[in-house]
Short mmCIF file of C-alpha atoms and ligand atoms in Angstrom, two decimals:
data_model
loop_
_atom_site.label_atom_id
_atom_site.label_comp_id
_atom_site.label_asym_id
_atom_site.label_seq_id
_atom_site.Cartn_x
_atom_site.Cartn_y
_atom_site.Cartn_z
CA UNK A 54 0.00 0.00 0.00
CA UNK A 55 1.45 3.43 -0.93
CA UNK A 56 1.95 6.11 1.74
CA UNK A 57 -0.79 8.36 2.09
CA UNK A 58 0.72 12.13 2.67
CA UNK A 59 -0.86 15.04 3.98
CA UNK A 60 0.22 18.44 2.54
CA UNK A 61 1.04 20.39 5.96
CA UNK A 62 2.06 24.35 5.62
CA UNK A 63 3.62 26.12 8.28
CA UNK A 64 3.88 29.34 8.84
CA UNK A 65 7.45 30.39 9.87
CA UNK A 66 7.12 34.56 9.78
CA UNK A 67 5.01 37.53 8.89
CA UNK A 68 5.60 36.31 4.76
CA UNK A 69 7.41 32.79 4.81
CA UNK A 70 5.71 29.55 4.88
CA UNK A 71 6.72 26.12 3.92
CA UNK A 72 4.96 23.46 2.84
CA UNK A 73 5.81 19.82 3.66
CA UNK A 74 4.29 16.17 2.58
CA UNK A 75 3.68 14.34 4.94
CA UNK A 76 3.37 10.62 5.74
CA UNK A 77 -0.40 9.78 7.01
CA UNK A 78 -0.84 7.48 10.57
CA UNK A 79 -3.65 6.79 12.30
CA UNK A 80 -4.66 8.52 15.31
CA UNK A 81 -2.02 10.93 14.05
CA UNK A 82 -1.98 13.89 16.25
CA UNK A 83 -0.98 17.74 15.06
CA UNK A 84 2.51 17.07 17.23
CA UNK A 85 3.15 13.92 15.17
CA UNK A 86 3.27 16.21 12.21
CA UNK A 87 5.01 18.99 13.40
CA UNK A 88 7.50 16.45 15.27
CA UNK A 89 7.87 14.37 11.68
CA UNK A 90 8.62 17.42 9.98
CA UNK A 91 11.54 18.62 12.23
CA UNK A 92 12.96 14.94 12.58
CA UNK A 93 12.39 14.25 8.97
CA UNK A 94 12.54 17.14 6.89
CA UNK A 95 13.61 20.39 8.37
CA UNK A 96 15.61 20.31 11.36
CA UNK A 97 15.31 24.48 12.11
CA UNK A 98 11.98 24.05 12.72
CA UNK A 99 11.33 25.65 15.91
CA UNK A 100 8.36 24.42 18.22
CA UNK A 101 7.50 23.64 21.88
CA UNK A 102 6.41 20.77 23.61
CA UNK A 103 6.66 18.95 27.04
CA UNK A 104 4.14 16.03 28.10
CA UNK A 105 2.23 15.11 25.19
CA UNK A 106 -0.85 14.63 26.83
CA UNK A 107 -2.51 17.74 27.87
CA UNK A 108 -1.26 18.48 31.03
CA UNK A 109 1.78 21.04 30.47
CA UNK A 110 0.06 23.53 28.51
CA UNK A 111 3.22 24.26 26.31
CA UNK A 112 2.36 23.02 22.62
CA UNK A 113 -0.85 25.42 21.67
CA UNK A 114 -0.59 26.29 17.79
CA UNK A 115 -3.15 28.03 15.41
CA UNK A 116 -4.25 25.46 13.39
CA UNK A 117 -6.18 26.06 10.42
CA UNK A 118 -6.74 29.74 11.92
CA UNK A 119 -8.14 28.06 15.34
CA UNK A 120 -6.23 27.99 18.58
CA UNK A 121 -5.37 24.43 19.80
CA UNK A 122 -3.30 21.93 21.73
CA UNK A 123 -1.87 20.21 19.55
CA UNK A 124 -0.79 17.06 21.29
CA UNK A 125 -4.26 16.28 21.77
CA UNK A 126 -5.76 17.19 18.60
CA UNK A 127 -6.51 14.79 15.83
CA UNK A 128 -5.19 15.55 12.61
CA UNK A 129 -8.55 13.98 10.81
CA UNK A 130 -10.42 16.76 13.53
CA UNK A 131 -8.62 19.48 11.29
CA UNK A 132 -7.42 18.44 7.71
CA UNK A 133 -9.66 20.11 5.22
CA UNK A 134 -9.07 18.42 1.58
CA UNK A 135 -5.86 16.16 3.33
CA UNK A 136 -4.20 19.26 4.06
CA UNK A 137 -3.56 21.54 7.24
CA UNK A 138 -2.01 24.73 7.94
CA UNK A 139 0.14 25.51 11.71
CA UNK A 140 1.30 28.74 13.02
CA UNK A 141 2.19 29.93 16.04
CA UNK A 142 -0.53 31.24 18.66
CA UNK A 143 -1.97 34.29 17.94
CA UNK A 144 -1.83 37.77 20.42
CA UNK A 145 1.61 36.89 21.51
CA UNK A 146 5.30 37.88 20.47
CA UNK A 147 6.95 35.04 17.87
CA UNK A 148 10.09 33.89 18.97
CA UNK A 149 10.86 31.50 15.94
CA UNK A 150 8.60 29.59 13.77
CA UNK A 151 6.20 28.35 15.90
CA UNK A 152 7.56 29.16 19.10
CA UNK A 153 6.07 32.11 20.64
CA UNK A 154 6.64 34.66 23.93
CA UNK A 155 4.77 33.41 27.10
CA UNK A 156 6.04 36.12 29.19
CA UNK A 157 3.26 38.55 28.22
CA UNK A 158 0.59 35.77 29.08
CA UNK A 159 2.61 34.85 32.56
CA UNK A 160 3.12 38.42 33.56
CA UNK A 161 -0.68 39.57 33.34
CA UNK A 162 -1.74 36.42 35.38
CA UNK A 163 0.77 37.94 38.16
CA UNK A 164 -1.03 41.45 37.00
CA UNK A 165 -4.62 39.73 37.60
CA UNK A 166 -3.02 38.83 41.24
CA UNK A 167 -3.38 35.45 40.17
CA UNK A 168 -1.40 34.50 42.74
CA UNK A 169 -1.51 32.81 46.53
CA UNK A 170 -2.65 35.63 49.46
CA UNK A 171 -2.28 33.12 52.67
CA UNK A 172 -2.66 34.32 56.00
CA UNK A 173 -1.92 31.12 58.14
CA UNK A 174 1.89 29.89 58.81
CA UNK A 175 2.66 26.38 58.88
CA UNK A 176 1.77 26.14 63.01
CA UNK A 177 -1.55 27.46 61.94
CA UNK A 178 -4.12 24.08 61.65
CA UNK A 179 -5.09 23.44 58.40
CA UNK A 180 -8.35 25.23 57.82
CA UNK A 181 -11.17 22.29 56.36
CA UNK A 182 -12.62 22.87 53.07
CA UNK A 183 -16.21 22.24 52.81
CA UNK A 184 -16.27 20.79 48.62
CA UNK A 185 -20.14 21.35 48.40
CA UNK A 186 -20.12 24.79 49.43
CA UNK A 187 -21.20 27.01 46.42
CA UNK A 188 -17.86 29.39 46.50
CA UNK A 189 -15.77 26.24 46.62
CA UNK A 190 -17.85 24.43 43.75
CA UNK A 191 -17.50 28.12 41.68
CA UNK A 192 -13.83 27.88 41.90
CA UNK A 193 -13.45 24.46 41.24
CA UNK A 194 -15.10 25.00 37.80
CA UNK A 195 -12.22 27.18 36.99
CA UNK A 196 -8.89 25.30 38.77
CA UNK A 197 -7.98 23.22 36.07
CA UNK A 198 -6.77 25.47 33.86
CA UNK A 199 -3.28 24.41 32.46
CA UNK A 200 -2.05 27.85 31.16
CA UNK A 201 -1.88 26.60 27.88
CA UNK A 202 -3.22 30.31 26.26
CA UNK A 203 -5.62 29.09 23.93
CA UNK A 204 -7.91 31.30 25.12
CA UNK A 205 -5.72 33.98 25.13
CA UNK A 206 -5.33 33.47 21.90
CA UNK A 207 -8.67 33.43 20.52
CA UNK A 208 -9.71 36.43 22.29
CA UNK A 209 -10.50 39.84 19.99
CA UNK A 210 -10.28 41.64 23.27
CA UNK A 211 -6.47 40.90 24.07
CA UNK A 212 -5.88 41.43 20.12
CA UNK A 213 -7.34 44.51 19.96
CA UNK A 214 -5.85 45.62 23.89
CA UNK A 215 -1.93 44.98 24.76
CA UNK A 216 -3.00 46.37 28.36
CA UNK A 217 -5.95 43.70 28.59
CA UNK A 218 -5.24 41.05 31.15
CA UNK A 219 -7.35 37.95 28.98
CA UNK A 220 -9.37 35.29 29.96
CA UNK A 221 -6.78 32.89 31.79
CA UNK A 222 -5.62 35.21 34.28
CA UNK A 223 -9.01 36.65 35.25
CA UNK A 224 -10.77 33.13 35.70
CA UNK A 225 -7.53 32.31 38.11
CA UNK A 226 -8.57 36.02 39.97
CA UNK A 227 -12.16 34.55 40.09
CA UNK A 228 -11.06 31.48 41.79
CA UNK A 229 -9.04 33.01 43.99
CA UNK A 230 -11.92 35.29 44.99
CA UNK A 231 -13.95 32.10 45.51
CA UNK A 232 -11.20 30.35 47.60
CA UNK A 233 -11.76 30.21 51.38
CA UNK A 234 -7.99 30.02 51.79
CA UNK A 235 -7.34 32.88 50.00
CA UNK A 236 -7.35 36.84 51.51
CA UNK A 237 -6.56 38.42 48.67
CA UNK A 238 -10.24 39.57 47.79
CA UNK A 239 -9.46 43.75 47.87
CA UNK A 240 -6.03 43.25 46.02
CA UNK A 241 -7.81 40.89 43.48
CA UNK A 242 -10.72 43.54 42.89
CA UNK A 243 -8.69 46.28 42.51
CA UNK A 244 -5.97 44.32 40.11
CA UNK A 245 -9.00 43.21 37.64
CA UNK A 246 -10.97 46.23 37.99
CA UNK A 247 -8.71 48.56 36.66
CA UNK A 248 -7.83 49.73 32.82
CA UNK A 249 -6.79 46.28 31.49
CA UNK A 250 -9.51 44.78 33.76
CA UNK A 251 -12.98 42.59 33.55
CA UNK A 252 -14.74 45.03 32.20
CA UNK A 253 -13.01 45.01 28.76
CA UNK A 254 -14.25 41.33 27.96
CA UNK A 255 -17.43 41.90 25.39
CA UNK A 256 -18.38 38.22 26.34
CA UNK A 257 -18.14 37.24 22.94
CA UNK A 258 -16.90 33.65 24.18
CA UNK A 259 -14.20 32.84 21.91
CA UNK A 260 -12.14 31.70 25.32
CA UNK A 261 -15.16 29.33 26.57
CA UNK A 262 -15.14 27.67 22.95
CA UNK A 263 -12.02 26.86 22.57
CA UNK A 264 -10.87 26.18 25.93
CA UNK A 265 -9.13 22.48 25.68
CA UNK A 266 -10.24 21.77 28.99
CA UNK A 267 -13.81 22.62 28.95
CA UNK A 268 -13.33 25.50 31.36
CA UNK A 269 -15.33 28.92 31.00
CA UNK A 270 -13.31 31.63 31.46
CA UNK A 271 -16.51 33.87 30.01
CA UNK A 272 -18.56 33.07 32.72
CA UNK A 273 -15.83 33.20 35.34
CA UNK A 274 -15.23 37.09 33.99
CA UNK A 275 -19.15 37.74 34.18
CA UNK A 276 -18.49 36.84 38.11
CA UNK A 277 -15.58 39.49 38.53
CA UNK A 278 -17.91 41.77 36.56
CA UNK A 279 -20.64 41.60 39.58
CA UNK A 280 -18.19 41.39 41.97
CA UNK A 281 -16.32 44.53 41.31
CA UNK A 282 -19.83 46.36 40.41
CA UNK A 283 -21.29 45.38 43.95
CA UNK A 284 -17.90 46.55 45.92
CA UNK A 285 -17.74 49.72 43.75
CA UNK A 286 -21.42 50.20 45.06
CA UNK A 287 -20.61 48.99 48.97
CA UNK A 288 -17.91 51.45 48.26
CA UNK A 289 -14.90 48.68 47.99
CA UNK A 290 -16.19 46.56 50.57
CA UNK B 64 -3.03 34.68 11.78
CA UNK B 65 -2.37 35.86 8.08
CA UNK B 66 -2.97 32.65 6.25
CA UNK B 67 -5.73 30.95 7.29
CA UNK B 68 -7.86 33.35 8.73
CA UNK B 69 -9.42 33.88 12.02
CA UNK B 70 -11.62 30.81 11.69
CA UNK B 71 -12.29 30.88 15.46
CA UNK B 72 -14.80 33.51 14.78
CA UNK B 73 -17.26 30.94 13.26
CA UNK B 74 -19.63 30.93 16.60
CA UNK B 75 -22.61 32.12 17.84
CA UNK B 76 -21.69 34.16 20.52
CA UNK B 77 -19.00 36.34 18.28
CA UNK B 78 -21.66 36.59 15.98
CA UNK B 79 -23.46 38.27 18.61
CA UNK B 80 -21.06 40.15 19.55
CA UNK B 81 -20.30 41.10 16.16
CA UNK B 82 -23.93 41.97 15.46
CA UNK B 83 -24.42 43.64 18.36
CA UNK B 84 -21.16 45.94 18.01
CA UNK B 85 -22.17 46.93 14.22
CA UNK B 86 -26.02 47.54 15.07
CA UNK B 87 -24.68 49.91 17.83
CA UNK B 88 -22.22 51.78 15.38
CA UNK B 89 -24.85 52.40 12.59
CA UNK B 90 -27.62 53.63 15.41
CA UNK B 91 -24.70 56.11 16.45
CA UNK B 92 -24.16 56.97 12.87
CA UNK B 93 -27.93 57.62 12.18
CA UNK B 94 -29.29 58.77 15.50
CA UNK B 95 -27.47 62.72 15.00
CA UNK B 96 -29.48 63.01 11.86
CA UNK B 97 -32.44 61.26 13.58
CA UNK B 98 -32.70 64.13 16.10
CA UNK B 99 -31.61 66.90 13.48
CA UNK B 100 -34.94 66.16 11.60
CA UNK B 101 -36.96 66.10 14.38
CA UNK B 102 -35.87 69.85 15.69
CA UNK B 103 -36.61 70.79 11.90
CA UNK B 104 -40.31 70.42 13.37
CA UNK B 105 -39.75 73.23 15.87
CA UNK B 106 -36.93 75.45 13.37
CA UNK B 107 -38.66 74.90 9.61
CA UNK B 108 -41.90 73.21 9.72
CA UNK B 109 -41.69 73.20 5.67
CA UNK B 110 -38.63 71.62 4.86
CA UNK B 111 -39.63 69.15 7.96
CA UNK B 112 -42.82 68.25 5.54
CA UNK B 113 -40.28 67.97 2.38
CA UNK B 114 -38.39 65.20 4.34
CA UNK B 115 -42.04 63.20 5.43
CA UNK B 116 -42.79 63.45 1.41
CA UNK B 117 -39.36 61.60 1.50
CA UNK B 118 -41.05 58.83 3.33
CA UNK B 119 -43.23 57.75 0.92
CA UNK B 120 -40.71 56.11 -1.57
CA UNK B 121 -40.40 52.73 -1.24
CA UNK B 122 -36.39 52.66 -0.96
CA UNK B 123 -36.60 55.13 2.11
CA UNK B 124 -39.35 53.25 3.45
CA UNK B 125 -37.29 50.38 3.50
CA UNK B 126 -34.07 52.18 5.02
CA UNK B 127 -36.32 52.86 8.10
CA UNK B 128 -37.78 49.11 8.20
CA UNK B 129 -33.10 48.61 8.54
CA UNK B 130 -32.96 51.24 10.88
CA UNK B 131 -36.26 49.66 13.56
CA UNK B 132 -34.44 46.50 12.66
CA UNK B 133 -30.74 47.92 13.99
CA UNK B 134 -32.73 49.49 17.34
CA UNK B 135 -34.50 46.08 18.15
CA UNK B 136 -31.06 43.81 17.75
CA UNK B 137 -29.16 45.96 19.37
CA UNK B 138 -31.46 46.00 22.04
CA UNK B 139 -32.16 42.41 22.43
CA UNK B 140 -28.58 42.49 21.97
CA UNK B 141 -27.76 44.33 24.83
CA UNK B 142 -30.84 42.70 26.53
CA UNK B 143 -29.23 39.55 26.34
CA UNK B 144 -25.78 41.23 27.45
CA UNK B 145 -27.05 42.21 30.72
CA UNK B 146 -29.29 38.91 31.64
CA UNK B 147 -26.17 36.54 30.68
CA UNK B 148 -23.55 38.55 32.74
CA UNK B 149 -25.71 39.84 35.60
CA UNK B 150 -27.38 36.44 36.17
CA UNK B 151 -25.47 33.56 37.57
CA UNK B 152 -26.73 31.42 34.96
CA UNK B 153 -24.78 27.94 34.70
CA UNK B 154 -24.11 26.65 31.10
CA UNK B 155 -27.06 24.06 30.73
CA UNK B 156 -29.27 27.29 31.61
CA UNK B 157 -28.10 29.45 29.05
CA UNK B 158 -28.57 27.09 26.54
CA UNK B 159 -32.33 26.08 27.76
CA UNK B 160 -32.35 30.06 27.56
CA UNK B 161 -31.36 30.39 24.45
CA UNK B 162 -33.62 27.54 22.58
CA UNK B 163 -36.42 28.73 24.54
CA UNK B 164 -35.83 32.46 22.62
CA UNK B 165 -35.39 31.04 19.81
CA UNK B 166 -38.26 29.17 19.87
CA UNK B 167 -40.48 32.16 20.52
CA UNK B 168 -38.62 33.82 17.97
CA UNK B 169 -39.85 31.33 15.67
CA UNK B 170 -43.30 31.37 16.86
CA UNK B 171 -43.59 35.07 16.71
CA UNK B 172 -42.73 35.14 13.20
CA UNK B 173 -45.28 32.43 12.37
CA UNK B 174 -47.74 34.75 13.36
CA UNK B 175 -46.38 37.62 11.66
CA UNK B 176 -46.24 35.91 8.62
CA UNK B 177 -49.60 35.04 8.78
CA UNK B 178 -50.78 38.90 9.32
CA UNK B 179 -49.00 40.04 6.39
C1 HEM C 496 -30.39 53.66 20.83
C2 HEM C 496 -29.21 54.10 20.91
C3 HEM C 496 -28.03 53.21 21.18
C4 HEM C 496 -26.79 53.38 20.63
C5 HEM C 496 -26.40 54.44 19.67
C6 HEM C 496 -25.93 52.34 21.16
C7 HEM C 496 -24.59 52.16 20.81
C8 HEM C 496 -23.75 51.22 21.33
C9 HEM C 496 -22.39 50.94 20.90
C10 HEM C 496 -21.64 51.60 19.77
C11 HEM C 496 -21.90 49.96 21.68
C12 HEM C 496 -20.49 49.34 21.64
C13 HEM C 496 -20.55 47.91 21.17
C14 HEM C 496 -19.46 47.08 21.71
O1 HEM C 496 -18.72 47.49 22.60
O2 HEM C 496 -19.31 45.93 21.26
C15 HEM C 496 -22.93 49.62 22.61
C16 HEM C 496 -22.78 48.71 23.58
C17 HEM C 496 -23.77 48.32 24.43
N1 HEM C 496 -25.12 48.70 24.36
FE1 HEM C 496 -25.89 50.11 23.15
N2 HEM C 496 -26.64 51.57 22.01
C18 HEM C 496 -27.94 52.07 22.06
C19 HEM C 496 -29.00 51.56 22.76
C20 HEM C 496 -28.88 50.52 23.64
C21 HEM C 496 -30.01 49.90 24.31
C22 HEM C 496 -31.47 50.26 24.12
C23 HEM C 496 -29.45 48.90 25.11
C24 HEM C 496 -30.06 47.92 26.07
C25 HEM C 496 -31.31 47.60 26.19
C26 HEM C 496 -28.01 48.93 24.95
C27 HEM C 496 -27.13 48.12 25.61
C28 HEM C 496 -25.79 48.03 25.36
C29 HEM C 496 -24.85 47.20 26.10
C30 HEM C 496 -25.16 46.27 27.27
C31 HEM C 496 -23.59 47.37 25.51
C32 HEM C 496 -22.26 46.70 25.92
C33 HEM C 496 -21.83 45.77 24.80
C34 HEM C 496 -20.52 45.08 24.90
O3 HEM C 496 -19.90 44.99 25.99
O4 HEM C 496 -20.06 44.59 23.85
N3 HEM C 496 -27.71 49.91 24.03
N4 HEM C 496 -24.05 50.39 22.38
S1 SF4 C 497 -15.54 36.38 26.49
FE1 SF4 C 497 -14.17 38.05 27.08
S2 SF4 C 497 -12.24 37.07 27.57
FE2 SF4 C 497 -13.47 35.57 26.44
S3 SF4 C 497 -12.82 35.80 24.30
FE3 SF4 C 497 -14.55 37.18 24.64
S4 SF4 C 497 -13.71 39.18 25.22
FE4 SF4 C 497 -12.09 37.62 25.41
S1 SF4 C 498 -8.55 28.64 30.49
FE1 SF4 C 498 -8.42 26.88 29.11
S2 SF4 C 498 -7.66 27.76 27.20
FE2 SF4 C 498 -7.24 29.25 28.78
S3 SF4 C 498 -5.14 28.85 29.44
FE3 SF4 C 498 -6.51 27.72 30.82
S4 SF4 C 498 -6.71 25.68 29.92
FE4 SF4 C 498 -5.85 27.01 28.34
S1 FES C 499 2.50 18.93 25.09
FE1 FES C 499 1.75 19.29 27.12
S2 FES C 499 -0.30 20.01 26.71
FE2 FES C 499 0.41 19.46 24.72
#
């Protein structure tokens, strides 16, 4: 039986794009091809990857003009007419091929104050955590989020707003807010309610579609928006 | 994303959004000359009454059917804005919300239809 190839362009800068063929497999992910391609045909080619299955948030591409990770997606979920194109994620700074900047994404969840505000010491008991209670089930929905910028990507807001802090890092402020273990709530207000806050996102739910985990970063930003609207009425209370 | 587009538009709630962004824009284009018409009522009654002869031809009738139509999406629009973001609403919810609109929608035009 003859090979079956897949025609596979990649975008490697503003105006250069290569195209490769490439051998067919089943259950052939988007990281098989990009992988085949720099161990078979173009060793330059730039990209990043770490686990392989969805856990380390590090291999998101645009693929066919959709954000994705691409260890877990399915080349026969994208080809169109046995051919696909890959570029690297959108709304952040290219570092080579399809290797892009994460600093931008990492620095706004610190900006969000997406970040642990403990109060207790390690002599301190450790507090219980009651799992049904409804603050504890609202930041659950949000917790597994594996920083992979998908979302970020897809998001007209952050392309249209360098100063806008994007879905990830405000659903990680909304689960903070939620977290009985966590007394950040005025810092957390005030970071998200400011200039590149909540209130930018036009819940047009780009981040909630393509979110590889299921998570719903649109709904978690609706939350901040009522949040920050009822302490800017109870005067920051 | 030069090449292959921004396909990760193709969804319902950008198209919303989308709808609801240009709807807004061409009511703030037209509402200015909306208003300037209606002083001409209090300033120059006569050339108000040239601009109401305007209203009979068919084309401008129709431009005003567009411009009703702009004011009630961007209303339900922002309608829907408010309810989604101001209500806790969890996902199976908004969807049950959604198809039951839709299906009212659908119903209301039925009847519509029939009147015309
Ligand atoms: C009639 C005159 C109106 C004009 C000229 C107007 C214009 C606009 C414009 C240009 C936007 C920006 C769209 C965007 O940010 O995506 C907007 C947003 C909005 N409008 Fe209107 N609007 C009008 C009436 C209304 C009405 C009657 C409602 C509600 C019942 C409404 C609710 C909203 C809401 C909630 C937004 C925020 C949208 C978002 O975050 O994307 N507007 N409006
Ligand atoms: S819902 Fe908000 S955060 Fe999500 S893609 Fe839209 S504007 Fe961006
Ligand atoms: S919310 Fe989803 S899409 Fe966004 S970074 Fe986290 S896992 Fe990725
Ligand atoms: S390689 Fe870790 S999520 Fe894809």
């Amino acid at each position: 039986m003859k090979a079956h190839m897949l025609k596979v362009t990649i975008e490697r800068g503003p105006d250069s794009r290569d195209v490769f063929d490439v051998p067919a497999h089943e259950s052939q992910t988007v990281l098989d091809v990009v992988s085949w391609v720099q161990q078979n045909a173009d060793p330059t080619l730039s990209y990043r990857f770490a686990c392989r299955v969805g856990m380390c948030g590090s291999c998101a591409m645009m693929v066919n003009g959709v954000p994705r990770w691409t260890c877990r997606t399915h080349m026969s979920k994208v080809l169109k007419d046995n051919a696909v194109t890959i570029g690297p994620l959108r709304n952040l700074p290219v570092v080579k091929d399809l290797v892009v900047d994460m600093d931008p994404f990492f620095d706004k969840w610190v900006g969000a104050e997406g970040v642990h505000h403990g109060s207790l010491t390690r002599d301190d008991p450790i507090a219980a955590i009651d799992e049904t209670s409804e603050t504890r089930v609202e930041a659950n929905a949000g917790i597994e989020c594996i920083n992979c910028s998908v979302c970020y990507a897809a998001c007209d807001t952050v392309a249209g707003n360098a100063d806008y802090l994007g879905p990830a890092a405000l659903q990680r402020a909304w689960t903070l807010l939620n977290d009985a273990k966590d007394e950040g709530r005025v810092a957390i207000l005030d970071a998200v309610s400011g200039s590149g806050g909540c209130h930018n996102c036009h819940s047009m739910g780009s981040c909630t579609t393509y979110c590889p985990n299921d998570l719903d970063p649109m709904t978690a930003i609706a939350g901040l928006k009522r949040e920050t609207a009822k302490s800017f009425f109870r005067r920051g209370r | 994303m030069r090449a292959a587009g921004i396909t990760s538009r193709a969804h319902p709630l950008w198209l919303a959004y989308i709808l609801h962004r240009l709807s807004g824009l061409g009511l703030a284009l037209f509402l200015p000359f909306h208003f300037w018409i209606l002083s001409l009522a209090l300033t120059n009654p006569a050339r108000l009454n040239g601009f109401l002869a305007f209203t009979d031809i068919g084309a401008v009738k129709l431009a005003e059917f567009g411009l009703v139509f702009l004011l009630a999406v961007h209303m339900f629009g922002g309608l829907r804005l408010m309810a989604m973001e101001w209500l806790p609403w969890t996902p199976p919810q908004k969807t049950l919300a959604a198809g039951a609109t839709a299906l009212s929608f659908l119903i209301a035009t039925l009847f519509l239809m029939q009147a015309v």
